[in-house]
mmCIF file of C-alpha atoms in Angstrom:
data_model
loop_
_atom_site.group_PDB
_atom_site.id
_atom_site.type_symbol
_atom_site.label_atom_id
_atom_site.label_comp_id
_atom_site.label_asym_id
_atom_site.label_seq_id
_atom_site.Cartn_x
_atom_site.Cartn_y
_atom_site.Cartn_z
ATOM 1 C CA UNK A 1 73.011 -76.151 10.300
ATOM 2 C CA UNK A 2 72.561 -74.652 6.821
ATOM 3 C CA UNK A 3 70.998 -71.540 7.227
ATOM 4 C CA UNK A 4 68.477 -72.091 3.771
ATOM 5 C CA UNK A 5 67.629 -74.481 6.325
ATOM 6 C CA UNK A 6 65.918 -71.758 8.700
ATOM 7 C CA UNK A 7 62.381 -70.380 8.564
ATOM 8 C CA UNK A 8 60.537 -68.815 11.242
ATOM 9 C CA UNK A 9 56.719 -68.330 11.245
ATOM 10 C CA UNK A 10 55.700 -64.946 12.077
ATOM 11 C CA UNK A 11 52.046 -63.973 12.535
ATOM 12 C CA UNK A 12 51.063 -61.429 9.512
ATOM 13 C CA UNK A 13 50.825 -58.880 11.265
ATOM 14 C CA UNK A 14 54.483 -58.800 12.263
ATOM 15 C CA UNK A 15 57.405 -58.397 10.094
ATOM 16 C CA UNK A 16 57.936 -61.517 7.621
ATOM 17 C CA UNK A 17 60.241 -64.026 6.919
ATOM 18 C CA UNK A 18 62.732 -61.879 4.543
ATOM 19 C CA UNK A 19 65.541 -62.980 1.911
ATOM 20 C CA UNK A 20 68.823 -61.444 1.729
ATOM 21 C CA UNK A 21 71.146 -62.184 -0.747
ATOM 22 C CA UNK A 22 74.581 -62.472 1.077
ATOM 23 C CA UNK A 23 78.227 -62.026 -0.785
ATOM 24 C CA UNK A 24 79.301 -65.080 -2.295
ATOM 25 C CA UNK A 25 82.473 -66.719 -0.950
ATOM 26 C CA UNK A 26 83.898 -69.879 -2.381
ATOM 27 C CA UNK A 27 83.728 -71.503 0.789
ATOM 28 C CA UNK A 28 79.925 -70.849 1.011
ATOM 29 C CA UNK A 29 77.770 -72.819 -1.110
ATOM 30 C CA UNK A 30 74.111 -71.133 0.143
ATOM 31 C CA UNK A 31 73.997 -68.076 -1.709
ATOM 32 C CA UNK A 32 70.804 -66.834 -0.031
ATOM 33 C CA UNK A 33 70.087 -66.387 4.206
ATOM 34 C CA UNK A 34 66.541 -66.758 5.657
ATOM 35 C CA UNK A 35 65.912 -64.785 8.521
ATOM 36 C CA UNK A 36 63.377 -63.351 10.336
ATOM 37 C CA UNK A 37 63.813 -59.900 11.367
ATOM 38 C CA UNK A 38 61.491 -60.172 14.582
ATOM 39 C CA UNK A 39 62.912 -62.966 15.714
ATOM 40 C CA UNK A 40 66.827 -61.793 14.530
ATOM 41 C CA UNK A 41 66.957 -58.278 15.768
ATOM 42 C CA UNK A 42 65.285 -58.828 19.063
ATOM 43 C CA UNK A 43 61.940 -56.807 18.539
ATOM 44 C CA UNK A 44 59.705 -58.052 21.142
ATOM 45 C CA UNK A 45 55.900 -59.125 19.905
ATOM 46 C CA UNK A 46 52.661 -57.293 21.748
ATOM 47 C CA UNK A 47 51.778 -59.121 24.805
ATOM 48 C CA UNK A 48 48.689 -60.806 23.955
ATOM 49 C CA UNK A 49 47.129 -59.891 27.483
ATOM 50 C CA UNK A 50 46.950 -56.086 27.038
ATOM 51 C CA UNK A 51 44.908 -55.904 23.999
ATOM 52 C CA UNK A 52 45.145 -51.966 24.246
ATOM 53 C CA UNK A 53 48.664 -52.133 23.372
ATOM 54 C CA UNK A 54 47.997 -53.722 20.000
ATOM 55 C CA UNK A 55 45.939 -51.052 19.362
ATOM 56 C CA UNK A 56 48.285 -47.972 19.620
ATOM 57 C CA UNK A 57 49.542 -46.739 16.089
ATOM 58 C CA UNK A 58 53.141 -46.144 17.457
ATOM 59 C CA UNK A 59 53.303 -49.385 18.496
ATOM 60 C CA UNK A 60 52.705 -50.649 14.998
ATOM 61 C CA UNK A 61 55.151 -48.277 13.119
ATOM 62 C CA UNK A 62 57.694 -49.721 15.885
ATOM 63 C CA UNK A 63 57.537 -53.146 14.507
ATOM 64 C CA UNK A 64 56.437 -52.424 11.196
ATOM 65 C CA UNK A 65 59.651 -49.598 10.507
ATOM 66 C CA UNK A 66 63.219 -50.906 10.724
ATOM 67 C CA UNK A 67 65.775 -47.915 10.119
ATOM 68 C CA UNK A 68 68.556 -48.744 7.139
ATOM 69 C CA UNK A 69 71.005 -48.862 9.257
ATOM 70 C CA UNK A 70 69.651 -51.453 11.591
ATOM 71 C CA UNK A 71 68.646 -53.317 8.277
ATOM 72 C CA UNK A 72 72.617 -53.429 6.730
ATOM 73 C CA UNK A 73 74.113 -54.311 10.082
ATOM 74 C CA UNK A 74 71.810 -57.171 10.458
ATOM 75 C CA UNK A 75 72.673 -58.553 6.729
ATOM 76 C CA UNK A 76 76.399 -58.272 7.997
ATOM 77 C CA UNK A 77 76.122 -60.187 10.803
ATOM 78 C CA UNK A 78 74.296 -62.843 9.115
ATOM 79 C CA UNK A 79 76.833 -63.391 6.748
ATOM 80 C CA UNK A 80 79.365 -63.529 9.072
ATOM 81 C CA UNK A 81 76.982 -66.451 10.598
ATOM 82 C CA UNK A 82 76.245 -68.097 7.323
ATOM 83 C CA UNK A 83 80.648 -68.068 7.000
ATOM 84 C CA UNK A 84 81.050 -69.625 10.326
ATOM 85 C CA UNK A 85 79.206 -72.791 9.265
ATOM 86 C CA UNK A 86 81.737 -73.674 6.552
ATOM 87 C CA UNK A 87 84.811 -75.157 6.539
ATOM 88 C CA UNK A 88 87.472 -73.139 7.538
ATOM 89 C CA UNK A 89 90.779 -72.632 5.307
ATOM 90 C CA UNK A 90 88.934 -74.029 2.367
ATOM 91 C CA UNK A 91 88.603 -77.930 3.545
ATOM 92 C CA UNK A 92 86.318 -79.890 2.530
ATOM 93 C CA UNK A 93 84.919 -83.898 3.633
ATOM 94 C CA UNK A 94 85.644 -86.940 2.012
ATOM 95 C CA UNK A 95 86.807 -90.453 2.026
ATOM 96 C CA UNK A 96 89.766 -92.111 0.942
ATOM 97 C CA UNK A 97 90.809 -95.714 -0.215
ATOM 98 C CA UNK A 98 93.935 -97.036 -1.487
ATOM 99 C CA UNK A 99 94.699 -99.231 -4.307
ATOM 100 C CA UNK A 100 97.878 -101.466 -5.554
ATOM 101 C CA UNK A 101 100.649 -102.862 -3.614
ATOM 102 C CA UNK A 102 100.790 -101.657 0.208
ATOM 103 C CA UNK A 103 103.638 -99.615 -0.198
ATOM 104 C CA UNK A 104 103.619 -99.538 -3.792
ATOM 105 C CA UNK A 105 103.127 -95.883 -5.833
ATOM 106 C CA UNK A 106 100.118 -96.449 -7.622
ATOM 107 C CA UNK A 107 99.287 -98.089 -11.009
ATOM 108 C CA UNK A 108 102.073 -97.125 -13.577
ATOM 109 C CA UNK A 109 100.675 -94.466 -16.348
ATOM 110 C CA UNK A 110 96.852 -93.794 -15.291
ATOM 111 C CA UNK A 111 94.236 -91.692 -17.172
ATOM 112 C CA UNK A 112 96.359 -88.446 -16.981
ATOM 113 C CA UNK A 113 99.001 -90.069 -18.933
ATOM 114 C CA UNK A 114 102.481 -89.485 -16.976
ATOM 115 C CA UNK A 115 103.456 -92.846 -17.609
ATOM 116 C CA UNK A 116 106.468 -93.686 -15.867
ATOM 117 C CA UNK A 117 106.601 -90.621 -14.133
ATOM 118 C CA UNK A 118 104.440 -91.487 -10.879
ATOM 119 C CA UNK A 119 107.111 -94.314 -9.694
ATOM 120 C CA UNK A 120 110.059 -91.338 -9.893
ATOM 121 C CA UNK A 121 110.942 -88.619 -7.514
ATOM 122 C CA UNK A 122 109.096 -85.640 -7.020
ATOM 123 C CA UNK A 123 105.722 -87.665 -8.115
ATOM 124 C CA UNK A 124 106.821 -90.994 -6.369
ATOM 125 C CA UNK A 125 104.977 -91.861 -3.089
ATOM 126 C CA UNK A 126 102.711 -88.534 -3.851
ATOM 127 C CA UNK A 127 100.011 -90.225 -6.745
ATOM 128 C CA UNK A 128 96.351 -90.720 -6.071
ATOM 129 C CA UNK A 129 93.210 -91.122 -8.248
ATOM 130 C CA UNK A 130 90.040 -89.211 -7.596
ATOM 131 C CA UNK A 131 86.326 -89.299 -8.837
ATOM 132 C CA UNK A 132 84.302 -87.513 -11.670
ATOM 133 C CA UNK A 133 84.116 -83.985 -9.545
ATOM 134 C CA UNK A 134 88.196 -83.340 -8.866
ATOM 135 C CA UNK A 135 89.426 -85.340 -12.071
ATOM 136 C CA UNK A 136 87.160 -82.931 -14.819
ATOM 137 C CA UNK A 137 87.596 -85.221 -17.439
ATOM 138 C CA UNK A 138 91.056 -84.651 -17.341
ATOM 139 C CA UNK A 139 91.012 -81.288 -16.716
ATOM 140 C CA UNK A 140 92.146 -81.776 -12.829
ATOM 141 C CA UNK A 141 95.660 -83.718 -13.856
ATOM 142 C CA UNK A 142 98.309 -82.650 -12.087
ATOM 143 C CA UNK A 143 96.316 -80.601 -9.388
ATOM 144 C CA UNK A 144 97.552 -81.022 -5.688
ATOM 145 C CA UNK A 145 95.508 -81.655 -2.682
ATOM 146 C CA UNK A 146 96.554 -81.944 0.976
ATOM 147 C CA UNK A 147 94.826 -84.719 2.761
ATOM 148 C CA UNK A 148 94.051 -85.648 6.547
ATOM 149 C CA UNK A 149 92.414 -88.514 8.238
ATOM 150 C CA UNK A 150 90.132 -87.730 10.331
ATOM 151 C CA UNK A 151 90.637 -90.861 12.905
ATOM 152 C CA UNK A 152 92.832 -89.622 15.224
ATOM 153 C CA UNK A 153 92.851 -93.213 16.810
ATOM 154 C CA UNK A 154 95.110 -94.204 14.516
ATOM 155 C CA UNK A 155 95.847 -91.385 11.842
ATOM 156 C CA UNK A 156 98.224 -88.679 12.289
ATOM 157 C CA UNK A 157 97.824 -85.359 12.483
ATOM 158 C CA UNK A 158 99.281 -84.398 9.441
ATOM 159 C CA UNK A 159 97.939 -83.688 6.107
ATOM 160 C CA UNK A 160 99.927 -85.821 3.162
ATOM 161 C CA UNK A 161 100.195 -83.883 -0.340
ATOM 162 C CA UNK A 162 98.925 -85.762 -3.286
ATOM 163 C CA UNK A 163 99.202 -85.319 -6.971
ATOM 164 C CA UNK A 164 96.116 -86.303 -9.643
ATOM 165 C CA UNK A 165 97.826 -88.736 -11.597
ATOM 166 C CA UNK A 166 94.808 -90.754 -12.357
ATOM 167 C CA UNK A 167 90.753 -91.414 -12.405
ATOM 168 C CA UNK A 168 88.804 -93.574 -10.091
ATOM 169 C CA UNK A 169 86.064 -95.786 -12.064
ATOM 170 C CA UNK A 170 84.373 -96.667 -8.850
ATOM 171 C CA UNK A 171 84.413 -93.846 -7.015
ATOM 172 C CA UNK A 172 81.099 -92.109 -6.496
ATOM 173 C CA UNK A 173 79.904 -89.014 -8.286
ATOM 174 C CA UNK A 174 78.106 -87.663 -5.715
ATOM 175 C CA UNK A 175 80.838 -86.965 -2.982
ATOM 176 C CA UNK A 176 84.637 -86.548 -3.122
ATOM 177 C CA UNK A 177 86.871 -89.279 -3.197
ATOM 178 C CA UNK A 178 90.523 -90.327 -3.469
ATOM 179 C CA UNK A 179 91.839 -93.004 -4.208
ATOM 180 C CA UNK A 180 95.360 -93.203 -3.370
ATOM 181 C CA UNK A 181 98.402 -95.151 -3.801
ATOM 182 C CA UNK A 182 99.707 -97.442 -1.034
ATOM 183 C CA UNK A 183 102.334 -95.207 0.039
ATOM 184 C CA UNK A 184 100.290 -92.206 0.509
ATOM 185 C CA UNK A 185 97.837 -93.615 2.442
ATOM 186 C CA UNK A 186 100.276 -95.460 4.398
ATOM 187 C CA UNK A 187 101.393 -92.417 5.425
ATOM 188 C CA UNK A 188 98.115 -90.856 6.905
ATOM 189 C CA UNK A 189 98.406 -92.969 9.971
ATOM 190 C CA UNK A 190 100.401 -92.959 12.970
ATOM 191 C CA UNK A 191 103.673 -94.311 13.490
ATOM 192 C CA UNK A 192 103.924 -98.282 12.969
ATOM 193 C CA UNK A 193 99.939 -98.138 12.518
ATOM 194 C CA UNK A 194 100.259 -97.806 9.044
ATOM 195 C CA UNK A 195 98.902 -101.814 8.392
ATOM 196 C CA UNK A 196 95.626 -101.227 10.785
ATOM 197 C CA UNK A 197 95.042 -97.783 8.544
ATOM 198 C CA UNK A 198 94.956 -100.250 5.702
ATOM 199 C CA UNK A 199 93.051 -102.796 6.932
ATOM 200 C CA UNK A 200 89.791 -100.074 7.095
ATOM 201 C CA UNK A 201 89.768 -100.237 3.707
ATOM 202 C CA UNK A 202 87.624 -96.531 3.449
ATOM 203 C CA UNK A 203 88.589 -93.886 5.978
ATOM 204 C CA UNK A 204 86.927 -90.293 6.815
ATOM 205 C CA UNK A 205 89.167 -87.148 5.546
ATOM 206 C CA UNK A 206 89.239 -83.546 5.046
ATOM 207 C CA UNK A 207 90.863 -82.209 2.042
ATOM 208 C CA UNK A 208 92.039 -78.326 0.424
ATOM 209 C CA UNK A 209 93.559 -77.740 -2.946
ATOM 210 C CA UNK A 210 97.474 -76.661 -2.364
ATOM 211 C CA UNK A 211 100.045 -75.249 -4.657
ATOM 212 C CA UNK A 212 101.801 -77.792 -6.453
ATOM 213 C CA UNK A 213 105.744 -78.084 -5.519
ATOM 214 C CA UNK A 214 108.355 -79.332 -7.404
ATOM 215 C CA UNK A 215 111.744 -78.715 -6.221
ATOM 216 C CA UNK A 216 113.121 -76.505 -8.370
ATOM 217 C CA UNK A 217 112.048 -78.437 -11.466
ATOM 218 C CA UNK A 218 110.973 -76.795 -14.779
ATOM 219 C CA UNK A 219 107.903 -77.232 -16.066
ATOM 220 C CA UNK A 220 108.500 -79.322 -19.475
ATOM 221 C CA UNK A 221 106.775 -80.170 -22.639
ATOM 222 C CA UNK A 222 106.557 -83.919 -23.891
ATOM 223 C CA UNK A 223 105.954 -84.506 -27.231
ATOM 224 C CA UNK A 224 103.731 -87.444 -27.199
ATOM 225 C CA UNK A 225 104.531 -90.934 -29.626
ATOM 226 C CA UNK A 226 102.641 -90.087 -32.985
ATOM 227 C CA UNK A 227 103.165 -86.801 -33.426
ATOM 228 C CA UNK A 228 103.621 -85.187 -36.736
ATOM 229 C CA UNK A 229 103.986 -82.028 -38.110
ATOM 230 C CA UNK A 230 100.295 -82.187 -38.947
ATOM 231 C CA UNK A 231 99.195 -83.832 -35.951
ATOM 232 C CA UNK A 232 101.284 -82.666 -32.756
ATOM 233 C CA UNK A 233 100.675 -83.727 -28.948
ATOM 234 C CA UNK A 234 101.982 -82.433 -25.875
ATOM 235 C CA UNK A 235 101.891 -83.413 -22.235
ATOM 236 C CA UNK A 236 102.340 -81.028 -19.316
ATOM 237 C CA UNK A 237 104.789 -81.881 -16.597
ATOM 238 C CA UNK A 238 106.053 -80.691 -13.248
ATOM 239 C CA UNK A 239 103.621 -77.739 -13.334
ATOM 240 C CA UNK A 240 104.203 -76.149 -10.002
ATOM 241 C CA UNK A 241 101.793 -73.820 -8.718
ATOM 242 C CA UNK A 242 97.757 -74.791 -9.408
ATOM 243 C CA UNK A 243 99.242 -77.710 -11.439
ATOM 244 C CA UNK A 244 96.489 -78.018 -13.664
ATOM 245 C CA UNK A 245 95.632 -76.867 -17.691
ATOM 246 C CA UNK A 246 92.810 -74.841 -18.757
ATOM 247 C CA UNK A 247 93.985 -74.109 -21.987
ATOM 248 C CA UNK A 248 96.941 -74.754 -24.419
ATOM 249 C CA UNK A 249 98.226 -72.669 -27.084
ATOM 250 C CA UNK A 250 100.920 -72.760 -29.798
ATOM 251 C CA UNK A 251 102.690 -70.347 -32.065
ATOM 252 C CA UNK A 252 104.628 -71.438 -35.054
ATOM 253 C CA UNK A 253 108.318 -69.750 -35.732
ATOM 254 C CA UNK A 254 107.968 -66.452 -37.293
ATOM 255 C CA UNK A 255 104.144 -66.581 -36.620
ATOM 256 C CA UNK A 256 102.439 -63.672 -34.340
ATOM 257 C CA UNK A 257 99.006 -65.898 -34.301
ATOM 258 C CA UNK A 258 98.367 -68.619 -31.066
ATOM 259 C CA UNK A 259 96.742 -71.685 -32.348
ATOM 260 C CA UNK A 260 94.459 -73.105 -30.040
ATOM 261 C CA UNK A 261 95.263 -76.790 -29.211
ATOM 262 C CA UNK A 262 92.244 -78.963 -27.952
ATOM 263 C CA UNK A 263 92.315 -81.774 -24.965
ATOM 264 C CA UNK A 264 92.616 -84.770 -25.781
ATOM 265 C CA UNK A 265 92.646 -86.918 -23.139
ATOM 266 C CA UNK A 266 93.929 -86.879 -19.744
ATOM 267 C CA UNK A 267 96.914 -84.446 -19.451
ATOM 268 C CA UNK A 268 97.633 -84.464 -22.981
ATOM 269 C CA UNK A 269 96.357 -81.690 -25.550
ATOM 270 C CA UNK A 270 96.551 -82.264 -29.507
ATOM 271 C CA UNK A 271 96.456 -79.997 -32.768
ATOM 272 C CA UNK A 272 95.499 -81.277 -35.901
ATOM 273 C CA UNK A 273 96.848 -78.763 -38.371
ATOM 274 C CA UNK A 274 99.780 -77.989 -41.015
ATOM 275 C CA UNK A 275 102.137 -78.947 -41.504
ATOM 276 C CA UNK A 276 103.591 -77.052 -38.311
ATOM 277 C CA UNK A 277 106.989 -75.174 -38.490
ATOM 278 C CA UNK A 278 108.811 -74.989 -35.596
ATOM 279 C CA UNK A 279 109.945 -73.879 -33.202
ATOM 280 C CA UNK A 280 107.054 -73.739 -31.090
ATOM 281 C CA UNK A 281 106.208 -71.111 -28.265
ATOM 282 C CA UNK A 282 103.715 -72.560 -25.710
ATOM 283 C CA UNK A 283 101.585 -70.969 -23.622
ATOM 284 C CA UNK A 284 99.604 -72.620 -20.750
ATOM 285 C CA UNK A 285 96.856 -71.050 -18.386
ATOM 286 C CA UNK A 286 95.561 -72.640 -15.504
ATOM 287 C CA UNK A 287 91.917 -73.088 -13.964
ATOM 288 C CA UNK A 288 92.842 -69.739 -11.870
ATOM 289 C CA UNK A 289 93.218 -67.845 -14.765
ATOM 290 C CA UNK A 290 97.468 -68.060 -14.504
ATOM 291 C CA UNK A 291 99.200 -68.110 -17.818
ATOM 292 C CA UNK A 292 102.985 -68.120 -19.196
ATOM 293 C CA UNK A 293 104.371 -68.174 -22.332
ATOM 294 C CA UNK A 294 107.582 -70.993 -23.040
ATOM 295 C CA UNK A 295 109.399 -68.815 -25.939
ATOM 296 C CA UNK A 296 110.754 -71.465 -28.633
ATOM 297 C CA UNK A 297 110.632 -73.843 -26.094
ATOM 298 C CA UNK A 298 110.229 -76.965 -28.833
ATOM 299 C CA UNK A 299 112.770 -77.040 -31.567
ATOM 300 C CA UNK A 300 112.423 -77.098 -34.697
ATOM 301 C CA UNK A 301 113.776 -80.423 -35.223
ATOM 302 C CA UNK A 302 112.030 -81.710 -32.293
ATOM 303 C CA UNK A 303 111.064 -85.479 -31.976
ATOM 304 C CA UNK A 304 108.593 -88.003 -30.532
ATOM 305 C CA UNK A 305 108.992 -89.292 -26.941
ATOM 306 C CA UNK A 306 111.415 -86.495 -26.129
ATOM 307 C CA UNK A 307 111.013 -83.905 -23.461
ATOM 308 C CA UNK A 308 111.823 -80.256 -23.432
ATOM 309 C CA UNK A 309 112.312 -78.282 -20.324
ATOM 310 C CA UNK A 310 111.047 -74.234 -20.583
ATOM 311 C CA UNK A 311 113.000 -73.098 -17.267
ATOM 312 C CA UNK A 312 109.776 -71.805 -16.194
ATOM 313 C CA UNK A 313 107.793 -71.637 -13.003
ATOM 314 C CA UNK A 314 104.768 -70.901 -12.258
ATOM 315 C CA UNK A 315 106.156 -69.980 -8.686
ATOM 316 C CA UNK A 316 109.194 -68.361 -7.490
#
């Protein structure tokens, strides 16, 4: 039960229904408890039938006077009890679909803009789509997720990894969904019950961000079709670790000043400058605050359509 969700009446003249800001955890979305002392700390009320009780004056200061120290273990525990009604290990609920062919790796391209990219190894058989709250109007490309069905009927116990490579139009903004390829959600279920897993159509999960993994790839700059020295874009890919992009900056050769490059759209980030003299240094930071910096990573007689690796990680 949420604990906002408790109140306790307490005659006046008894101690009253108290609020005590708790620490904040990411995992705990109630940032107040409501307790009441009385009822929390075990201090027995006056029995009603000896009304000379309720009379003595070091009765009163009993239930009236709490020492500190009673007062900061009890906020303790309740936080503790506030944490225990979360999810544990940072998972959360949802739902999941699937869309395209059965076994197929999702729709080719999507609204983050890898193109290609989601029908080869390491994104093939990993894509999904998810709604307004994970994809950030772009913002949550390339984040990772693991995912578990919760039927254990016919859903294995294991939890799939799967890349944003897209936006759901349907899905609703008021709870978390994915959207995943056929593959992926083929492979929620248990062995050869892969078809029945299909044939719910919308299935119960649990999900957790996790690192993104790559294989040893290096996280590369594409320069997008249309780019000129006075309008350059550039697309993110094989990001290991959170995956995502915060922010994007450039530095022109022989410059010591970042330029700040603006999202665009999807995965892709733009400046509108110049004209720009390579070669560029990039630097990336990620919604964790992570950042790197791709020395002269794009020539200076770089060229639309072509990527450029950084031999950078994120991890290592």
């Amino acid at each position: 039960m949420d604990p906002t969700a408790l109140r306790y009446k307490i005659p006046k003249r008894h101690l009253t229904v108290s609020y005590i800001p708790t620490e904040e955890k990411k995992t705990t979305k109630s940032p107040f408890a409501i307790i009441s002392y009385n009822s929390f700390l075990g201090v027995r009320a006056p029995r009603k039938k000896h009304s000379r009780r309720r009379n003595d004056p070091s009765l009163k200061m009993h239930h009236h006077c709490i020492s500190p120290v009673l007062l900061l273990s009890s906020c303790f525990i309740m936080m503790l009890l506030c944490a225990e009604g979360q999810p544990r290990n940072n998972w959360y609920p949802g739902t999941a679909t699937w869309y395209g062919d059965p076994e197929g790796d999702g729709s080719t391209g999507g609204a983050c803009g890898y193109g290609a990219m989601v029908s080869m190894k390491p994104l093939k058989g990993r894509v999904g789509a998810v709604g307004p709250a994970l994809f950030r109007d772009g913002k949550g490309c390339g984040a990772c997720y693991k995912v578990k069905c919760l039927d254990q009927r016919i859903c294995s116990k294991r939890a799939v990894t799967v890349i944003i490579t897209d936006e759901c139009p349907g899905c609703p903004s008021d709870r978390t969904q994915f959207d995943l390829s056929g593959a992926v959600f083929g492979r929620l279920s248990l062995p050869g019950q892969n078809s029945l897993l299909r044939n719910r159509g919308q299935i119960p999960i649990i999900y957790k961000r996790t690192p993104c993994l790559y294989g040893g790839k290096d996280i590369a700059f594409q320069i997008n079709e249309g780019s000129t020295p006075y309008w350059l874009s550039l697309l993110v890919m094989y990001e290991d670790g959170d995956g995502d992009v915060s922010s994007m900056q450039i530095q022109e050769a022989g410059s010591s000043e970042w330029l700040q490059m603006k999202h665009l759209w999807g995965a892709n980030w733009v400046i509108i400058r110049g004209p720009l003299k390579g070669p560029f240094s990039v630097k990336l930071s990620t919604s964790t605050g992570k950042s790197l910096i791709a020395k002269d990573v794009i020539p200076s007689n770089w060229s639309p359509k072509v990527t450029y690796p950084s031999r950078l990680h994120f991890l290592h």
